[in-house]
Amino acid sequence: MWGTDLWDQYDVVCGHLDTRLEQVKKVSAFVKERMKVEQDYAKELRKLSKSYCKMKTEDTKFASTECFSLLVAQTEEVAQFHDSFSTKIQGDVYDALRKLEKDQVKEKKATMNDASKQQSTYNSALSASDKVKKKYESAQQDADNSLSAYQKADADMKLSRAAVEKIRKTSETKAAELDDARISYQGSVEETNRTQHAHFHTNMPEIFLQLQQLDEKRTREMCSHIECFAKLEGELPALMTESQNKIVSRCQSVKPEEDSRFLVEEMRSGQPIPGDIVVEDAPPVPRHGKKSSTPGPIQTQSTCDLFESLPPAKRRKKLNSKISDLKSSTKKEEAELTGLNKLQTVYASNPSLGDASVVMQKIQPLVARIDSMNEELYRYQCALAQMDGKDAPPPPVSASSATESQTVSEEPREPCPPPPPVADGSSNWDDDFQEPATSRCRVLYDFAPNNPGEIAVSYGETLDLILDDGSGWITVRRGVEEGYIPLSYVEML
């Protein structure tokens, strides 16, 4: 098509290809900027979602807050969709357009190089033919001049026969050269015609065909990439429909009265409404300005806030939080006390390593803190048990008694544990039944029993741990023998 219809418009075709190639670059630039817009939009959506996603757990129990949290979560999903869209158009569209642009430039350059070679061959053939033509014309002129000179000499009676013969031979020579030039010129014209025919009917049409195919490839692939871009963009609404339907469904199912009931359950104190005020007699006025010596009830103030003014649900949450924090802090302090006790024992048995009295000075304030924390923990536990209608837990074991016993002995002694449970014969369990072990432990110090229920252990023994009730004493088993030992005398395996 281009080779026959645009055979003389090679420069126009090249200009057209350059313009179409610029269009590919323009589409690539557009897609690149669109990618940046999508990335910035996703970043702003994610920033917006992050600034509103921090909600209190209590608030999310209300229907309106739950719907709003779904909306915030959907905003994060939309940000992910746009981020994913940007990534896809980069891989499926932008990179493909950049590759198309590079391939077009490379193929166009190679084809134009071939066209330049073909044009150079055609121009060389025309130049060679022109030179042969000029040589033929020159020979024609020389032959005509020689023939005219011979005719004049032959008519001149003054010239000798020898001079006329010489001019005749020169004329014949020029005529022979003219014949040779004519033959050469005819051959050159035939060769030039063959070259020109191949140039305009074979070689250049192939070049134009390659350029046409290159332009059609550009059009086909560029439109395909634009179609891919449109399809990827069309997937966004479909991806967001599910989360949108979830929000719509939840909003349509909202029942405001449920929020009202929830607020009652969360905030109800359970206290009765005050009754009528009863008129009471005024108290007698003391004589002589003396105050009444009638003893009244002693007002005691707890050292810790039991949150009695809060609603039951919030009070239970506050108590559980306090108990958890105190247990964690007490555990750290007890671990430190255990380390100091071991260090004090080592220093007491080997004074050359350190002064045991210095360690004891660190132990005493630590023990006081642990006792204070245990007492506070006990009060919170009692308050929580009272709310739940359960029995109060056993009182904590004082850590000060263990420290006092260490001042008279190199080995640490623990407070006396409660006696082991005594079977009353009413149990349905067999006498040979053994409680399963929860873990194993290794003895760090020798221990001799001083009370019923305790068991003697030696350094290095490995025992089965049966029970750890948090009192500072544990129940262990060695074979079939069970008993109490101090928790600080072992390490868990």
Short mmCIF file of C-alpha atoms in Angstrom, two decimals:
data_model
loop_
_atom_site.label_atom_id
_atom_site.label_comp_id
_atom_site.label_asym_id
_atom_site.label_seq_id
_atom_site.Cartn_x
_atom_site.Cartn_y
_atom_site.Cartn_z
CA MET A 1 0.00 0.00 0.00
CA TRP A 2 2.58 2.55 1.03
CA GLY A 3 5.12 1.25 -1.54
CA THR A 4 2.85 1.86 -4.50
CA ASP A 5 0.72 4.78 -3.36
CA LEU A 6 3.40 6.68 -1.42
CA TRP A 7 6.42 5.68 -3.51
CA ASP A 8 7.51 9.31 -3.86
CA GLN A 9 6.61 10.37 -0.28
CA TYR A 10 9.44 8.73 1.67
CA ASP A 11 10.21 11.88 3.67
CA VAL A 12 6.52 12.33 4.50
CA VAL A 13 6.30 8.72 5.74
CA CYS A 14 9.39 9.21 7.93
CA GLY A 15 7.87 12.37 9.40
CA HIS A 16 4.64 10.50 10.09
CA LEU A 17 6.53 7.76 11.97
CA ASP A 18 8.34 10.35 14.07
CA THR A 19 5.01 11.95 15.00
CA ARG A 20 3.45 8.60 15.94
CA LEU A 21 6.51 7.72 18.03
CA GLU A 22 6.08 10.96 19.94
CA GLN A 23 2.52 9.87 20.63
CA VAL A 24 3.79 6.68 22.28
CA LYS A 25 6.07 8.79 24.47
CA LYS A 26 3.14 11.03 25.36
CA VAL A 27 0.95 8.07 26.39
CA SER A 28 3.82 6.71 28.51
CA ALA A 29 4.18 10.07 30.24
CA PHE A 30 0.42 10.17 30.89
CA VAL A 31 0.42 6.70 32.46
CA LYS A 32 3.41 7.61 34.59
CA GLU A 33 1.69 10.72 35.96
CA ARG A 34 -1.49 8.73 36.54
CA MET A 35 0.53 6.22 38.55
CA LYS A 36 1.83 9.02 40.74
CA VAL A 37 -1.70 10.39 41.22
CA GLU A 38 -2.92 6.94 42.30
CA GLN A 39 0.01 6.50 44.69
CA ASP A 40 -0.50 9.93 46.23
CA TYR A 41 -4.24 9.30 46.53
CA ALA A 42 -3.62 5.95 48.23
CA LYS A 43 -1.12 7.60 50.57
CA GLU A 44 -3.60 10.31 51.57
CA LEU A 45 -6.40 7.76 52.07
CA ARG A 46 -4.12 5.63 54.23
CA LYS A 47 -3.10 8.67 56.24
CA LEU A 48 -6.76 9.61 56.73
CA SER A 49 -7.68 6.08 57.79
CA LYS A 50 -4.79 5.90 60.23
CA SER A 51 -5.78 9.17 61.92
CA TYR A 52 -9.31 7.87 62.62
CA CYS A 53 -8.69 4.17 63.24
CA LYS A 54 -7.71 4.55 66.92
CA MET A 55 -11.00 4.04 68.74
CA LYS A 56 -11.68 2.91 72.28
CA THR A 57 -12.80 -0.70 72.64
CA GLU A 58 -15.87 0.40 74.57
CA ASP A 59 -16.94 2.75 71.79
CA THR A 60 -16.82 0.06 69.10
CA LYS A 61 -19.58 -1.85 70.92
CA PHE A 62 -22.07 0.80 69.84
CA ALA A 63 -23.68 0.30 66.42
CA SER A 64 -22.95 3.79 65.11
CA THR A 65 -19.29 3.52 66.09
CA GLU A 66 -19.07 0.06 64.53
CA CYS A 67 -20.47 1.43 61.25
CA PHE A 68 -17.98 4.27 61.36
CA SER A 69 -15.13 1.83 62.02
CA LEU A 70 -16.24 -0.16 58.97
CA LEU A 71 -16.14 3.05 56.93
CA VAL A 72 -12.60 3.77 58.17
CA ALA A 73 -11.57 0.21 57.38
CA GLN A 74 -13.08 0.53 53.90
CA THR A 75 -11.02 3.69 53.37
CA GLU A 76 -7.91 1.64 54.08
CA GLU A 77 -9.11 -1.01 51.60
CA VAL A 78 -9.73 1.65 48.95
CA ALA A 79 -6.18 2.88 49.53
CA GLN A 80 -4.94 -0.67 48.98
CA PHE A 81 -7.02 -0.98 45.81
CA HIS A 82 -5.55 2.21 44.35
CA ASP A 83 -2.06 1.19 45.41
CA SER A 84 -2.57 -2.17 43.72
CA PHE A 85 -3.98 -0.44 40.61
CA SER A 86 -0.87 1.75 40.43
CA THR A 87 1.36 -1.31 40.68
CA LYS A 88 -0.57 -3.17 37.98
CA ILE A 89 -0.57 -0.33 35.45
CA GLN A 90 3.15 0.07 35.98
CA GLY A 91 3.82 -3.59 35.17
CA ASP A 92 1.14 -4.20 32.56
CA VAL A 93 0.94 -0.82 30.81
CA TYR A 94 3.75 1.62 31.55
CA ASP A 95 6.62 -0.88 31.23
CA ALA A 96 5.03 -2.32 28.06
CA LEU A 97 4.72 1.16 26.53
CA ARG A 98 8.36 1.92 27.33
CA LYS A 99 9.38 -1.35 25.65
CA LEU A 100 7.21 -0.54 22.62
CA GLU A 101 8.86 2.87 22.36
CA LYS A 102 12.37 1.37 22.44
CA ASP A 103 11.45 -1.33 19.90
CA GLN A 104 9.90 1.23 17.56
CA VAL A 105 12.99 3.43 17.66
CA LYS A 106 15.28 0.45 17.05
CA GLU A 107 13.27 -1.02 14.15
CA LYS A 108 12.69 2.38 12.52
CA LYS A 109 16.40 3.10 12.65
CA ALA A 110 17.29 -0.26 11.06
CA THR A 111 14.68 0.14 8.31
CA MET A 112 15.78 3.68 7.51
CA ASN A 113 19.38 2.48 7.27
CA ASP A 114 18.28 -0.09 4.69
CA ALA A 115 16.39 2.64 2.83
CA SER A 116 19.48 4.82 2.84
CA LYS A 117 21.54 2.00 1.32
CA GLN A 118 18.96 1.38 -1.38
CA GLN A 119 18.78 5.09 -2.20
CA SER A 120 22.57 5.28 -2.31
CA THR A 121 22.70 2.35 -4.77
CA TYR A 122 20.09 3.98 -6.99
CA ASN A 123 21.85 7.35 -6.90
CA SER A 124 25.16 5.69 -7.79
CA ALA A 125 23.56 4.03 -10.79
CA LEU A 126 22.11 7.37 -11.95
CA SER A 127 25.45 9.09 -11.48
CA ALA A 128 27.31 6.42 -13.43
CA SER A 129 24.74 6.58 -16.24
CA ASP A 130 25.04 10.36 -16.35
CA LYS A 131 28.80 10.11 -16.69
CA VAL A 132 28.50 7.63 -19.57
CA LYS A 133 25.93 9.88 -21.23
CA LYS A 134 28.22 12.87 -20.98
CA LYS A 135 31.07 10.81 -22.42
CA TYR A 136 28.84 9.75 -25.31
CA GLU A 137 27.79 13.35 -25.96
CA SER A 138 31.42 14.42 -25.95
CA ALA A 139 32.32 11.66 -28.42
CA GLN A 140 29.40 12.72 -30.61
CA GLN A 141 30.67 16.28 -30.66
CA ASP A 142 34.22 15.19 -31.45
CA ALA A 143 33.02 12.94 -34.27
CA ASP A 144 30.91 15.71 -35.78
CA ASN A 145 33.79 18.18 -35.61
CA SER A 146 36.21 15.69 -37.20
CA LEU A 147 33.78 14.90 -40.00
CA SER A 148 33.24 18.64 -40.70
CA ALA A 149 36.99 19.24 -40.74
CA TYR A 150 37.49 16.35 -43.21
CA GLN A 151 34.79 17.69 -45.50
CA LYS A 152 36.38 21.12 -45.52
CA ALA A 153 39.85 19.72 -46.14
CA ASP A 154 38.61 17.52 -48.98
CA ALA A 155 37.03 20.55 -50.68
CA ASP A 156 40.11 22.70 -50.23
CA MET A 157 42.29 22.43 -53.38
CA LYS A 158 45.24 23.99 -51.68
CA LEU A 159 45.80 21.07 -49.26
CA SER A 160 47.94 18.14 -50.25
CA ARG A 161 46.57 14.65 -50.51
CA ALA A 162 48.62 13.59 -47.50
CA ALA A 163 47.09 16.25 -45.24
CA VAL A 164 43.60 15.41 -46.41
CA GLU A 165 44.26 11.69 -45.76
CA LYS A 166 45.43 12.43 -42.25
CA ILE A 167 42.27 14.44 -41.49
CA ARG A 168 40.17 11.59 -42.93
CA LYS A 169 41.80 9.03 -40.66
CA THR A 170 41.22 11.28 -37.66
CA SER A 171 37.57 11.57 -38.59
CA GLU A 172 37.27 7.79 -38.93
CA THR A 173 38.90 7.35 -35.50
CA LYS A 174 36.46 9.75 -33.90
CA ALA A 175 33.59 8.00 -35.60
CA ALA A 176 34.82 4.67 -34.17
CA GLU A 177 35.09 6.21 -30.69
CA LEU A 178 31.55 7.52 -31.11
CA ASP A 179 30.30 4.02 -31.88
CA ASP A 180 32.02 2.65 -28.76
CA ALA A 181 30.59 5.49 -26.64
CA ARG A 182 27.13 4.81 -28.06
CA ILE A 183 27.37 1.11 -27.18
CA SER A 184 28.63 1.94 -23.66
CA TYR A 185 25.88 4.49 -23.19
CA GLN A 186 23.23 2.04 -24.31
CA GLY A 187 24.53 -0.56 -21.82
CA SER A 188 24.62 2.01 -19.03
CA VAL A 189 21.06 3.07 -19.74
CA GLU A 190 19.91 -0.56 -19.69
CA GLU A 191 21.72 -1.19 -16.38
CA THR A 192 20.32 2.01 -14.88
CA ASN A 193 16.83 1.03 -15.99
CA ARG A 194 17.18 -2.35 -14.33
CA THR A 195 18.44 -0.69 -11.12
CA GLN A 196 15.66 1.89 -11.24
CA HIS A 197 13.02 -0.78 -11.82
CA ALA A 198 14.31 -2.84 -8.87
CA HIS A 199 14.48 0.30 -6.74
CA PHE A 200 10.92 1.45 -7.36
CA HIS A 201 9.21 -1.92 -7.79
CA THR A 202 11.06 -4.22 -5.35
CA ASN A 203 13.51 -2.63 -2.93
CA MET A 204 11.70 0.53 -1.86
CA PRO A 205 8.28 -1.14 -1.69
CA GLU A 206 9.81 -3.61 0.78
CA ILE A 207 11.14 -0.67 2.81
CA PHE A 208 7.74 1.02 2.72
CA LEU A 209 6.10 -2.28 3.72
CA GLN A 210 8.39 -2.59 6.74
CA LEU A 211 7.61 0.99 7.76
CA GLN A 212 3.89 0.34 7.28
CA GLN A 213 4.03 -2.82 9.40
CA LEU A 214 6.03 -0.95 12.05
CA ASP A 215 3.38 1.78 12.22
CA GLU A 216 0.53 -0.75 12.33
CA LYS A 217 2.31 -2.64 15.13
CA ARG A 218 2.62 0.61 17.08
CA THR A 219 -1.08 1.35 16.63
CA ARG A 220 -2.15 -2.18 17.55
CA GLU A 221 0.01 -2.49 20.69
CA MET A 222 -0.61 1.05 21.93
CA CYS A 223 -4.39 0.56 21.66
CA SER A 224 -4.03 -2.80 23.41
CA HIS A 225 -2.17 -1.18 26.33
CA ILE A 226 -4.78 1.58 26.57
CA GLU A 227 -7.49 -1.10 26.64
CA CYS A 228 -5.60 -2.91 29.42
CA PHE A 229 -5.41 0.36 31.37
CA ALA A 230 -9.18 0.86 31.03
CA LYS A 231 -9.94 -2.71 32.13
CA LEU A 232 -7.70 -2.42 35.20
CA GLU A 233 -9.38 0.84 36.14
CA GLY A 234 -12.78 -0.79 35.66
CA GLU A 235 -11.89 -3.45 38.25
CA LEU A 236 -11.74 -0.86 41.05
CA PRO A 237 -15.52 -0.47 41.52
CA ALA A 238 -15.98 -4.25 41.52
CA LEU A 239 -13.30 -4.66 44.20
CA MET A 240 -14.86 -1.98 46.41
CA THR A 241 -18.42 -3.29 46.05
CA GLU A 242 -17.99 -6.03 48.66
CA SER A 243 -16.77 -3.69 51.41
CA GLN A 244 -19.40 -1.12 50.46
CA ASN A 245 -22.16 -3.73 50.69
CA LYS A 246 -20.86 -4.75 54.10
CA ILE A 247 -21.17 -1.18 55.38
CA VAL A 248 -24.63 -0.73 53.86
CA SER A 249 -25.83 -4.03 55.33
CA ARG A 250 -24.55 -3.17 58.81
CA CYS A 251 -26.05 0.32 58.73
CA GLN A 252 -29.42 -1.04 57.65
CA SER A 253 -29.40 -3.59 60.49
CA VAL A 254 -28.73 -1.02 63.21
CA LYS A 255 -31.22 -1.03 66.11
CA PRO A 256 -30.76 2.07 68.30
CA GLU A 257 -32.57 0.43 71.23
CA GLU A 258 -29.79 -2.17 71.45
CA ASP A 259 -27.28 0.62 72.07
CA SER A 260 -29.55 1.98 74.78
CA ARG A 261 -29.71 -1.42 76.49
CA PHE A 262 -25.97 -1.85 76.16
CA LEU A 263 -25.38 1.50 77.86
CA VAL A 264 -27.64 0.41 80.73
CA GLU A 265 -25.74 -2.87 81.15
CA GLU A 266 -22.38 -1.12 81.08
CA MET A 267 -23.14 1.85 83.31
CA ARG A 268 -25.78 0.54 85.75
CA SER A 269 -24.44 0.82 89.32
CA GLY A 270 -27.08 -1.41 90.89
CA GLN A 271 -27.64 1.04 93.73
CA PRO A 272 -31.27 1.63 94.80
CA ILE A 273 -32.92 4.97 94.22
CA PRO A 274 -32.86 7.07 97.44
CA GLY A 275 -36.09 6.91 99.43
CA ASP A 276 -37.88 9.67 101.32
CA ILE A 277 -35.88 11.58 103.90
CA VAL A 278 -37.00 10.77 107.46
CA VAL A 279 -37.32 13.60 109.95
CA GLU A 280 -34.92 12.91 112.84
CA ASP A 281 -34.74 14.49 116.30
CA ALA A 282 -31.93 16.93 116.80
CA PRO A 283 -29.03 15.56 118.93
CA PRO A 284 -28.78 16.93 122.52
CA VAL A 285 -26.58 19.99 122.98
CA PRO A 286 -23.60 19.20 125.28
CA ARG A 287 -23.46 21.26 128.49
CA HIS A 288 -20.67 23.70 129.43
CA GLY A 289 -19.45 23.63 125.80
CA LYS A 290 -18.04 20.12 126.11
CA LYS A 291 -18.25 17.77 123.21
CA SER A 292 -19.97 14.46 123.57
CA SER A 293 -17.61 11.72 124.58
CA THR A 294 -19.78 9.03 123.03
CA PRO A 295 -17.46 6.98 120.93
CA GLY A 296 -18.50 6.72 117.30
CA PRO A 297 -17.51 4.25 114.71
CA ILE A 298 -13.87 4.32 113.77
CA GLN A 299 -13.46 5.46 110.15
CA THR A 300 -10.75 3.60 108.34
CA GLN A 301 -9.47 4.64 104.96
CA SER A 302 -8.04 2.09 102.59
CA THR A 303 -4.65 2.79 101.15
CA CYS A 304 -5.88 1.76 97.71
CA ASP A 305 -8.84 2.85 95.65
CA LEU A 306 -11.26 -0.04 95.16
CA PHE A 307 -13.26 1.90 92.52
CA GLU A 308 -16.52 1.49 94.43
CA SER A 309 -18.03 4.53 92.74
CA LEU A 310 -17.75 3.00 89.25
CA PRO A 311 -20.41 0.87 87.53
CA PRO A 312 -19.91 -2.89 87.97
CA ALA A 313 -18.54 -3.53 84.47
CA LYS A 314 -16.01 -0.71 84.62
CA ARG A 315 -15.11 -1.51 88.23
CA ARG A 316 -14.41 -5.15 87.32
CA LYS A 317 -12.22 -4.04 84.43
CA LYS A 318 -10.30 -1.62 86.65
CA LEU A 319 -9.80 -4.27 89.34
CA ASN A 320 -8.56 -6.84 86.83
CA SER A 321 -6.17 -4.27 85.36
CA LYS A 322 -4.79 -3.40 88.80
CA ILE A 323 -4.42 -7.08 89.75
CA SER A 324 -2.56 -7.81 86.49
CA ASP A 325 -0.21 -4.86 86.95
CA LEU A 326 0.51 -5.71 90.60
CA LYS A 327 1.18 -9.37 89.78
CA SER A 328 3.64 -8.37 87.10
CA SER A 329 5.42 -5.87 89.37
CA THR A 330 5.48 -8.31 92.30
CA LYS A 331 6.93 -11.04 90.12
CA LYS A 332 9.80 -8.77 89.11
CA GLU A 333 10.47 -7.74 92.71
CA GLU A 334 10.38 -11.37 93.91
CA ALA A 335 12.79 -12.39 91.19
CA GLU A 336 15.16 -9.67 92.37
CA LEU A 337 14.69 -10.81 96.01
CA THR A 338 15.45 -14.40 95.04
CA GLY A 339 18.67 -13.30 93.40
CA LEU A 340 19.69 -11.22 96.41
CA ASN A 341 18.88 -14.10 98.79
CA LYS A 342 21.08 -16.44 96.78
CA LEU A 343 23.84 -13.85 96.70
CA GLN A 344 23.52 -13.28 100.47
CA THR A 345 23.77 -17.04 101.02
CA VAL A 346 26.92 -17.26 98.92
CA TYR A 347 28.52 -14.29 100.72
CA ALA A 348 27.55 -15.75 104.13
CA SER A 349 29.17 -19.09 103.29
CA ASN A 350 32.23 -17.45 101.72
CA PRO A 351 32.90 -13.96 103.14
CA SER A 352 35.90 -13.50 100.85
CA LEU A 353 33.51 -13.04 97.92
CA GLY A 354 31.55 -10.16 99.46
CA ASP A 355 29.84 -8.67 102.48
CA ALA A 356 26.53 -10.39 103.28
CA SER A 357 25.39 -7.48 105.46
CA VAL A 358 25.48 -5.09 102.49
CA VAL A 359 23.25 -7.44 100.55
CA MET A 360 20.92 -7.66 103.56
CA GLN A 361 20.58 -3.87 103.59
CA LYS A 362 19.30 -4.10 100.00
CA ILE A 363 16.99 -7.00 100.85
CA GLN A 364 15.12 -5.26 103.70
CA PRO A 365 13.56 -2.37 101.68
CA LEU A 366 12.84 -4.79 98.83
CA VAL A 367 10.99 -7.11 101.23
CA ALA A 368 8.97 -4.16 102.55
CA ARG A 369 7.93 -3.21 99.02
CA ILE A 370 6.91 -6.79 98.22
CA ASP A 371 4.82 -7.04 101.40
CA SER A 372 3.13 -3.74 100.61
CA MET A 373 2.40 -4.81 97.04
CA ASN A 374 1.07 -8.19 98.19
CA GLU A 375 -1.27 -6.51 100.68
CA GLU A 376 -2.56 -4.16 98.01
CA LEU A 377 -2.97 -7.06 95.60
CA TYR A 378 -4.87 -9.00 98.28
CA ARG A 379 -7.32 -6.14 98.79
CA TYR A 380 -8.03 -5.91 95.05
CA GLN A 381 -8.47 -9.69 94.85
CA CYS A 382 -10.90 -9.65 97.77
CA ALA A 383 -12.90 -6.84 96.18
CA LEU A 384 -13.09 -8.74 92.86
CA ALA A 385 -14.10 -11.98 94.64
CA GLN A 386 -16.84 -10.10 96.46
CA MET A 387 -18.19 -8.76 93.15
CA ASP A 388 -18.16 -12.23 91.61
CA GLY A 389 -19.74 -13.85 94.69
CA LYS A 390 -16.69 -16.03 95.36
CA ASP A 391 -14.73 -16.80 98.53
CA ALA A 392 -11.85 -14.48 99.38
CA PRO A 393 -8.41 -15.78 98.40
CA PRO A 394 -5.91 -16.84 101.13
CA PRO A 395 -3.92 -13.95 102.61
CA PRO A 396 -0.45 -13.41 101.16
CA VAL A 397 2.64 -14.87 102.82
CA SER A 398 4.90 -12.17 104.23
CA ALA A 399 8.25 -11.96 102.55
CA SER A 400 9.82 -10.39 105.68
CA SER A 401 9.78 -13.68 107.63
CA ALA A 402 12.05 -15.32 105.08
CA THR A 403 14.53 -12.46 105.32
CA GLU A 404 14.55 -12.54 109.13
CA SER A 405 15.33 -16.26 109.14
CA GLN A 406 18.28 -15.65 106.82
CA THR A 407 19.99 -13.40 109.37
CA VAL A 408 20.59 -16.40 111.68
CA SER A 409 21.32 -19.06 109.07
CA GLU A 410 23.46 -19.29 105.97
CA GLU A 411 20.69 -21.06 104.10
CA PRO A 412 17.47 -19.17 103.35
CA ARG A 413 14.34 -20.41 105.13
CA GLU A 414 10.82 -19.81 104.00
CA PRO A 415 7.72 -19.26 106.16
CA CYS A 416 5.95 -22.38 107.30
CA PRO A 417 3.64 -23.62 104.58
CA PRO A 418 0.14 -24.81 105.27
CA PRO A 419 -0.05 -28.49 106.17
CA PRO A 420 -0.75 -30.92 103.37
CA PRO A 421 -4.37 -31.86 102.86
CA VAL A 422 -5.51 -34.82 104.93
CA ALA A 423 -7.78 -37.34 103.31
CA ASP A 424 -11.12 -37.69 105.20
CA GLY A 425 -12.10 -40.93 103.56
CA SER A 426 -15.00 -39.40 101.66
CA SER A 427 -13.20 -39.20 98.33
CA ASN A 428 -13.98 -41.60 95.52
CA TRP A 429 -10.39 -41.58 94.28
CA ASP A 430 -8.19 -44.65 94.72
CA ASP A 431 -5.41 -44.44 97.27
CA ASP A 432 -2.86 -45.23 94.56
CA PHE A 433 -3.94 -42.25 92.39
CA GLN A 434 -1.17 -39.71 91.76
CA GLU A 435 -1.73 -36.12 90.67
CA PRO A 436 -0.15 -35.61 87.21
CA ALA A 437 3.00 -33.47 87.10
CA THR A 438 2.74 -30.07 85.37
CA SER A 439 6.50 -29.69 84.84
CA ARG A 440 9.88 -30.57 86.36
CA CYS A 441 12.32 -28.65 88.53
CA ARG A 442 15.92 -28.92 89.82
CA VAL A 443 16.86 -28.40 93.50
CA LEU A 444 19.34 -25.56 94.11
CA TYR A 445 19.81 -25.94 97.91
CA ASP A 446 19.44 -28.69 100.49
CA PHE A 447 16.19 -28.47 102.48
CA ALA A 448 15.30 -30.26 105.71
CA PRO A 449 11.60 -30.46 106.69
CA ASN A 450 10.52 -28.65 109.84
CA ASN A 451 6.73 -29.00 109.57
CA PRO A 452 4.24 -31.71 108.65
CA GLY A 453 3.78 -32.11 104.94
CA GLU A 454 7.29 -30.93 103.99
CA ILE A 455 9.74 -33.19 102.18
CA ALA A 456 13.54 -33.34 102.45
CA VAL A 457 15.42 -32.61 99.21
CA SER A 458 19.10 -32.37 98.28
CA TYR A 459 21.03 -30.16 95.87
CA GLY A 460 20.89 -31.33 92.25
CA GLU A 461 17.81 -33.54 92.54
CA THR A 462 15.22 -33.41 89.72
CA LEU A 463 11.62 -33.49 90.94
CA ASP A 464 8.11 -33.51 89.44
CA LEU A 465 6.19 -30.26 90.06
CA ILE A 466 2.61 -31.07 91.11
CA LEU A 467 1.18 -27.71 92.25
CA ASP A 468 2.22 -24.04 92.48
CA ASP A 469 -0.55 -22.03 94.17
CA GLY A 470 1.41 -18.75 94.28
CA SER A 471 2.01 -18.89 98.07
CA GLY A 472 5.80 -19.27 97.76
CA TRP A 473 5.63 -23.04 98.40
CA ILE A 474 5.23 -25.78 95.82
CA THR A 475 4.14 -29.41 95.94
CA VAL A 476 6.69 -31.80 94.43
CA ARG A 477 6.97 -35.55 93.98
CA ARG A 478 9.97 -37.88 94.08
CA GLY A 479 8.89 -41.33 93.09
CA VAL A 480 5.82 -41.98 95.24
CA GLU A 481 6.78 -39.44 97.91
CA GLU A 482 5.15 -35.97 97.80
CA GLY A 483 5.54 -32.88 99.95
CA TYR A 484 6.10 -29.10 100.21
CA ILE A 485 9.37 -27.25 99.57
CA PRO A 486 10.10 -23.51 99.15
CA LEU A 487 9.75 -22.24 95.57
CA SER A 488 13.02 -20.29 95.89
CA TYR A 489 14.96 -23.53 96.44
CA VAL A 490 14.39 -24.80 92.89
CA GLU A 491 14.65 -23.75 89.28
CA MET A 492 12.13 -24.76 86.64
CA LEU A 493 13.21 -26.95 83.73
#
